[in-house]
PDB file of C-alpha atoms and ligand atoms in Angstrom:
ATOM      1  CA  MET D   1      91.723  96.217  99.157  1.00 86.00           C
ATOM      2  CA  ILE D   2      95.435  96.976  99.178  1.00 93.00           C
ATOM      3  CA  GLU D   3      96.893  96.923  95.652  1.00 94.00           C
ATOM      4  CA  LEU D   4     100.111  94.896  95.372  1.00 96.00           C
ATOM      5  CA  PRO D   5     102.871  95.517  92.819  1.00 94.00           C
ATOM      6  CA  ASN D   6     102.894  93.180  89.797  1.00 95.00           C
ATOM      7  CA  GLN D   7     105.945  90.927  89.598  1.00 95.00           C
ATOM      8  CA  ASN D   8     106.068  87.493  88.067  1.00 95.00           C
ATOM      9  CA  PRO D   9     108.075  85.596  89.121  1.00 97.00           C
ATOM     10  CA  CYS D  10     108.456  87.161  92.578  1.00 97.00           C
ATOM     11  CA  GLU D  11     112.106  88.193  93.002  1.00 96.00           C
ATOM     12  CA  PHE D  12     112.194  87.112  96.657  1.00 97.00           C
ATOM     13  CA  CYS D  13     110.815  83.645  95.910  1.00 97.00           C
ATOM     14  CA  GLU D  14     113.436  83.416  93.140  1.00 97.00           C
ATOM     15  CA  GLY D  15     116.176  84.448  95.570  1.00 96.00           C
ATOM     16  CA  MET D  16     115.083  81.942  98.227  1.00 97.00           C
ATOM     17  CA  ALA D  17     115.024  79.237  95.541  1.00 97.00           C
ATOM     18  CA  GLY D  18     118.703  79.957  94.740  1.00 95.00           C
ATOM     19  CA  ARG D  19     118.082  81.560  91.307  1.00 96.00           C
ATOM     20  CA  ASP D  20     119.674  84.989  91.965  1.00 94.00           C
ATOM     21  CA  ASP D  21     123.425  85.480  92.478  1.00 94.00           C
ATOM     22  CA  THR D  22     122.833  88.733  94.424  1.00 94.00           C
ATOM     23  CA  TRP D  23     120.869  86.844  97.104  1.00 96.00           C
ATOM     24  CA  ALA D  24     123.056  86.922 100.188  1.00 97.00           C
ATOM     25  CA  VAL D  25     121.598  85.401 103.385  1.00 97.00           C
ATOM     26  CA  ILE D  26     122.595  86.823 106.761  1.00 98.00           C
ATOM     27  CA  GLY D  27     120.373  84.670 108.949  1.00 97.00           C
ATOM     28  CA  GLU D  28     117.287  82.482 108.913  1.00 97.00           C
ATOM     29  CA  CYS D  29     114.682  80.801 111.058  1.00 97.00           C
ATOM     30  CA  GLU D  30     111.586  78.724 110.566  1.00 98.00           C
ATOM     31  CA  HIS D  31     109.549  81.762 109.381  1.00 98.00           C
ATOM     32  CA  THR D  32     112.068  84.255 107.943  1.00 98.00           C
ATOM     33  CA  GLN D  33     115.228  84.898 105.996  1.00 98.00           C
ATOM     34  CA  THR D  34     117.345  88.032 106.585  1.00 98.00           C
ATOM     35  CA  VAL D  35     119.147  89.164 103.445  1.00 98.00           C
ATOM     36  CA  ILE D  36     121.207  92.053 102.192  1.00 96.00           C
ATOM     37  CA  ASN D  37     119.141  94.419 100.052  1.00 92.00           C
ATOM     38  CA  PRO D  38     120.457  94.396  96.455  1.00 86.00           C
ATOM     39  CA  SER D  39     119.841  98.168  96.353  1.00 86.00           C
ATOM     40  CA  GLN D  40     122.212  99.636  98.903  1.00 88.00           C
ATOM     41  CA  TYR D  41     120.840 103.121  99.672  1.00 85.00           C
ATOM     42  CA  GLU D  42     122.906 102.671 102.802  1.00 89.00           C
ATOM     43  CA  ILE D  43     125.844 100.240 103.139  1.00 91.00           C
ATOM     44  CA  GLY D  44     124.537  97.228 104.986  1.00 95.00           C
ATOM     45  CA  GLN D  45     120.843  97.802 104.314  1.00 94.00           C
ATOM     46  CA  CYS D  46     118.987  94.531 105.026  1.00 97.00           C
ATOM     47  CA  CYS D  47     115.531  93.044 104.759  1.00 97.00           C
ATOM     48  CA  VAL D  48     113.771  90.430 106.874  1.00 98.00           C
ATOM     49  CA  ILE D  49     111.592  88.429 104.529  1.00 98.00           C
ATOM     50  CA  THR D  50     108.883  85.857 105.273  1.00 98.00           C
ATOM     51  CA  ARG D  51     109.501  82.358 103.913  1.00 98.00           C
ATOM     52  CA  ARG D  52     105.878  82.286 102.846  1.00 98.00           C
ATOM     53  CA  HIS D  53     104.899  84.320  99.789  1.00 98.00           C
ATOM     54  CA  VAL D  54     102.440  86.713 101.364  1.00 98.00           C
ATOM     55  CA  GLY D  55     101.877  90.355 100.377  1.00 97.00           C
ATOM     56  CA  THR D  56     101.536  92.544 103.432  1.00 98.00           C
ATOM     57  CA  LEU D  57     101.470  92.907 107.207  1.00 98.00           C
ATOM     58  CA  LEU D  58      97.764  92.038 107.046  1.00 98.00           C
ATOM     59  CA  ASP D  59      98.579  88.529 105.787  1.00 98.00           C
ATOM     60  CA  LEU D  60     101.022  87.506 108.527  1.00 98.00           C
ATOM     61  CA  SER D  61     100.410  84.907 111.217  1.00 98.00           C
ATOM     62  CA  ASP D  62     101.149  85.896 114.792  1.00 98.00           C
ATOM     63  CA  GLU D  63     104.138  83.556 114.747  1.00 98.00           C
ATOM     64  CA  GLU D  64     105.520  85.321 111.681  1.00 98.00           C
ATOM     65  CA  CYS D  65     105.013  88.751 113.285  1.00 98.00           C
ATOM     66  CA  SER D  66     107.058  87.660 116.321  1.00 98.00           C
ATOM     67  CA  ALA D  67     109.747  86.019 114.215  1.00 98.00           C
ATOM     68  CA  ILE D  68     110.176  89.130 112.054  1.00 98.00           C
ATOM     69  CA  ILE D  69     110.845  91.500 114.958  1.00 98.00           C
ATOM     70  CA  VAL D  70     113.193  89.015 116.625  1.00 98.00           C
ATOM     71  CA  ALA D  71     115.147  88.719 113.354  1.00 98.00           C
ATOM     72  CA  ALA D  72     115.122  92.515 112.863  1.00 98.00           C
ATOM     73  CA  LYS D  73     116.527  93.114 116.343  1.00 98.00           C
ATOM     74  CA  ARG D  74     119.224  90.516 115.778  1.00 98.00           C
ATOM     75  CA  VAL D  75     120.402  92.031 112.474  1.00 98.00           C
ATOM     76  CA  ALA D  76     120.148  95.551 113.899  1.00 98.00           C
ATOM     77  CA  ASN D  77     122.604  94.503 116.601  1.00 98.00           C
ATOM     78  CA  ALA D  78     124.963  93.197 113.924  1.00 98.00           C
ATOM     79  CA  LEU D  79     124.625  96.406 111.888  1.00 98.00           C
ATOM     80  CA  VAL D  80     125.484  98.515 114.943  1.00 98.00           C
ATOM     81  CA  ASN D  81     128.534  96.324 115.626  1.00 97.00           C
ATOM     82  CA  ALA D  82     129.657  96.294 111.975  1.00 97.00           C
ATOM     83  CA  PHE D  83     129.058  99.888 110.852  1.00 96.00           C
ATOM     84  CA  GLU D  84     128.606 102.025 113.993  1.00 96.00           C
ATOM     85  CA  PRO D  85     125.715 103.880 112.353  1.00 94.00           C
ATOM     86  CA  LEU D  86     124.221 107.140 113.582  1.00 91.00           C
ATOM     87  CA  GLY D  87     120.859 105.397 113.864  1.00 91.00           C
ATOM     88  CA  VAL D  88     118.949 102.372 112.631  1.00 93.00           C
ATOM     89  CA  LEU D  89     115.822 102.904 110.508  1.00 91.00           C
ATOM     90  CA  THR D  90     113.199 100.162 110.261  1.00 93.00           C
ATOM     91  CA  PHE D  91     110.221 100.436 107.930  1.00 92.00           C
ATOM     92  CA  GLN D  92     107.843  98.367 105.906  1.00 93.00           C
ATOM     93  CA  ASN D  93     105.582  99.156 102.970  1.00 92.00           C
ATOM     94  CA  ASN D  94     102.095  97.701 102.418  1.00 95.00           C
ATOM     95  CA  GLY D  95     100.745  98.179  98.924  1.00 92.00           C
ATOM     96  CA  VAL D  96     101.899 100.167  95.901  1.00 88.00           C
ATOM     97  CA  TYR D  97     100.519 103.384  97.344  1.00 82.00           C
ATOM     98  CA  SER D  98     102.828 103.026 100.322  1.00 83.00           C
ATOM     99  CA  GLY D  99     105.859 102.411  98.089  1.00 81.00           C
ATOM    100  CA  GLN D 100     105.904  98.596  98.100  1.00 90.00           C
ATOM    101  CA  GLU D 101     107.820  97.352  95.054  1.00 89.00           C
ATOM    102  CA  VAL D 102     107.986  93.548  95.629  1.00 95.00           C
ATOM    103  CA  PRO D 103     104.715  91.730  96.279  1.00 97.00           C
ATOM    104  CA  HIS D 104     106.247  89.619  99.096  1.00 98.00           C
ATOM    105  CA  TYR D 105     106.342  90.813 102.697  1.00 98.00           C
ATOM    106  CA  HIS D 106     109.662  92.394 103.761  1.00 98.00           C
ATOM    107  CA  PHE D 107     110.772  94.517 106.726  1.00 97.00           C
ATOM    108  CA  HIS D 108     113.647  96.923 106.104  1.00 95.00           C
ATOM    109  CA  VAL D 109     116.468  97.361 108.591  1.00 96.00           C
ATOM    110  CA  VAL D 110     118.780 100.211 107.598  1.00 93.00           C
ATOM    111  CA  PRO D 111     121.876 101.577 109.298  1.00 93.00           C
ATOM    112  CA  ARG D 112     121.744 105.356 108.710  1.00 89.00           C
ATOM    113  CA  GLN D 113     124.897 107.362 108.155  1.00 87.00           C
ATOM    114  CA  GLN D 114     125.676 110.917 107.289  1.00 82.00           C
ATOM    115  CA  GLY D 115     125.551 111.409 103.492  1.00 74.00           C
ATOM    116  CA  SER D 116     122.648 109.072 102.841  1.00 68.00           C
ATOM    117  CA  ASP D 117     121.443 108.971  99.267  1.00 65.00           C
ATOM    118  CA  TRP D 118     117.856 109.250 100.503  1.00 63.00           C
ATOM    119  CA  GLY D 119     117.876 112.951 101.282  1.00 52.00           C
ATOM    120  CA  ILE D 120     115.269 113.544 103.992  1.00 46.00           C
ATOM    121  CA  GLY D 121     113.552 110.210 103.511  1.00 50.00           C
ATOM    122  CA  PRO D 122     112.342 107.666 101.022  1.00 54.00           C
ATOM    123  CA  PRO D 123     111.447 109.737  97.942  1.00 51.00           C
ATOM    124  CA  GLN D 124     107.865 108.545  97.737  1.00 50.00           C
ATOM    125  CA  LEU D 125     107.228 109.936 101.208  1.00 53.00           C
ATOM    126  CA  ALA D 126     108.830 113.327 100.752  1.00 53.00           C
ATOM    127  CA  VAL D 127     106.133 115.959 101.089  1.00 56.00           C
ATOM    128  CA  PHE D 128     107.993 118.652 102.980  1.00 57.00           C
ATOM    129  CA  GLU D 129     108.008 122.033 101.387  1.00 63.00           C
ATOM    130  CA  GLY D 130     110.834 122.241  98.825  1.00 64.00           C
ATOM    131  CA  ALA D 131     111.345 118.465  98.729  1.00 57.00           C
ATOM    132  CA  GLY D 132     109.947 118.234  95.202  1.00 59.00           C
ATOM    133  CA  ARG D 133     106.495 116.979  96.022  1.00 60.00           C
ATOM    134  CA  VAL D 134     103.229 118.732  96.781  1.00 67.00           C
ATOM    135  CA  GLN D 135     100.997 116.978  99.285  1.00 68.00           C
ATOM    136  CA  GLY D 136      98.056 115.240  97.571  1.00 70.00           C
ATOM    137  CA  THR D 137      99.864 114.750  94.241  1.00 68.00           C
ATOM    138  CA  LEU D 138     101.384 111.562  92.872  1.00 67.00           C
ATOM    139  CA  HIS D 139     105.100 110.990  93.348  1.00 62.00           C
ATOM    140  CA  ASP D 140     107.039 112.149  90.257  1.00 65.00           C
ATOM    141  CA  SER D 141     109.398 109.246  89.630  1.00 69.00           C
ATOM    142  CA  SER D 142     111.217 110.850  86.669  1.00 73.00           C
ATOM    143  CA  SER D 143     114.381 111.468  88.702  1.00 71.00           C
ATOM    144  CA  ASP D 144     114.370 108.095  90.492  1.00 73.00           C
ATOM    145  CA  GLY D 145     116.380 106.316  87.768  1.00 80.00           C
ATOM    146  CA  ALA D 146     119.687 108.011  88.570  1.00 79.00           C
ATOM    147  CA  ARG D 147     119.311 107.338  92.313  1.00 75.00           C
ATOM    148  CA  ARG D 148     118.391 103.704  91.698  1.00 79.00           C
ATOM    149  CA  ALA D 149     121.399 103.262  89.393  1.00 84.00           C
ATOM    150  CA  ARG D 150     123.759 104.677  92.031  1.00 81.00           C
ATOM    151  CA  VAL D 151     122.662 102.170  94.661  1.00 83.00           C
ATOM    152  CA  LYS D 152     123.097  98.997  92.531  1.00 88.00           C
ATOM    153  CA  VAL D 153     125.930  96.874  93.856  1.00 90.00           C
ATOM    154  CA  ALA D 154     127.766  93.894  92.289  1.00 93.00           C
ATOM    155  CA  ALA D 155     126.896  90.436  93.573  1.00 94.00           C
ATOM    156  CA  HIS D 156     130.418  89.785  94.980  1.00 95.00           C
ATOM    157  CA  LYS D 157     130.269  93.038  96.964  1.00 95.00           C
ATOM    158  CA  LEU D 158     126.858  92.163  98.402  1.00 95.00           C
ATOM    159  CA  HIS D 159     128.171  88.799  99.540  1.00 96.00           C
ATOM    160  CA  GLU D 160     131.201  90.517 101.161  1.00 96.00           C
ATOM    161  CA  VAL D 161     128.934  92.889 103.080  1.00 96.00           C
ATOM    162  CA  ALA D 162     126.588  90.018 104.111  1.00 97.00           C
ATOM    163  CA  ALA D 163     129.599  88.061 105.419  1.00 97.00           C
ATOM    164  CA  LEU D 164     130.709  91.081 107.466  1.00 97.00           C
ATOM    165  CA  ILE D 165     127.234  91.455 108.999  1.00 98.00           C
ATOM    166  CA  ARG D 166     126.992  87.696 109.704  1.00 97.00           C
ATOM    167  CA  SER D 167     130.299  87.856 111.550  1.00 98.00           C
ATOM    168  CA  ASN D 168     128.816  90.568 113.803  1.00 98.00           C
ATOM    169  CA  LEU D 169     125.603  88.752 114.700  1.00 97.00           C
ATOM    170  CA  PRO D 170     125.029  88.393 118.451  1.00 95.00           C
ATOM    171  CA  ASP D 171     125.386  84.826 119.845  1.00 89.00           C
TER     172      ASP D 171
HETATM  173 ZN1   ZN P   1     107.500  85.702  96.798  1.00 50.91          ZN
END
């Protein structure tokens, strides 16, 4: 059984219900909403989120699976147009032991640039020698606070970035 993070109320359900001023929608369809991630480890970092409150990949319908990738491709095109990134990272966490922090399915779409605040990768995955983590040990989160604080962005800025991405969506 995959263990989900505890969060009540769910911040994505709150956002979709219009109760979060940082919630900035880039696109939507019957099954998904694409939003700007409130934590901007990279400028323009987005998430495709299911409209249904479900936890992980294992809970998705086939229709939701298709809709998620279609939405991810669409926003990736917009990110390339808007930011000319060096690359686009997509990833998705299932369960607390994979780094999932919100118990509601989401698929990350991240334009990667030089000078990322992620170092060599998401911190919970860093097991390379010298990266601060020994394989087989729990992630030491004691230094995560400073990184998390650096990537918090004001609501008005998030809406500005979302509008820029929206204006770069393909037809
Ligand atoms: Zn939810």
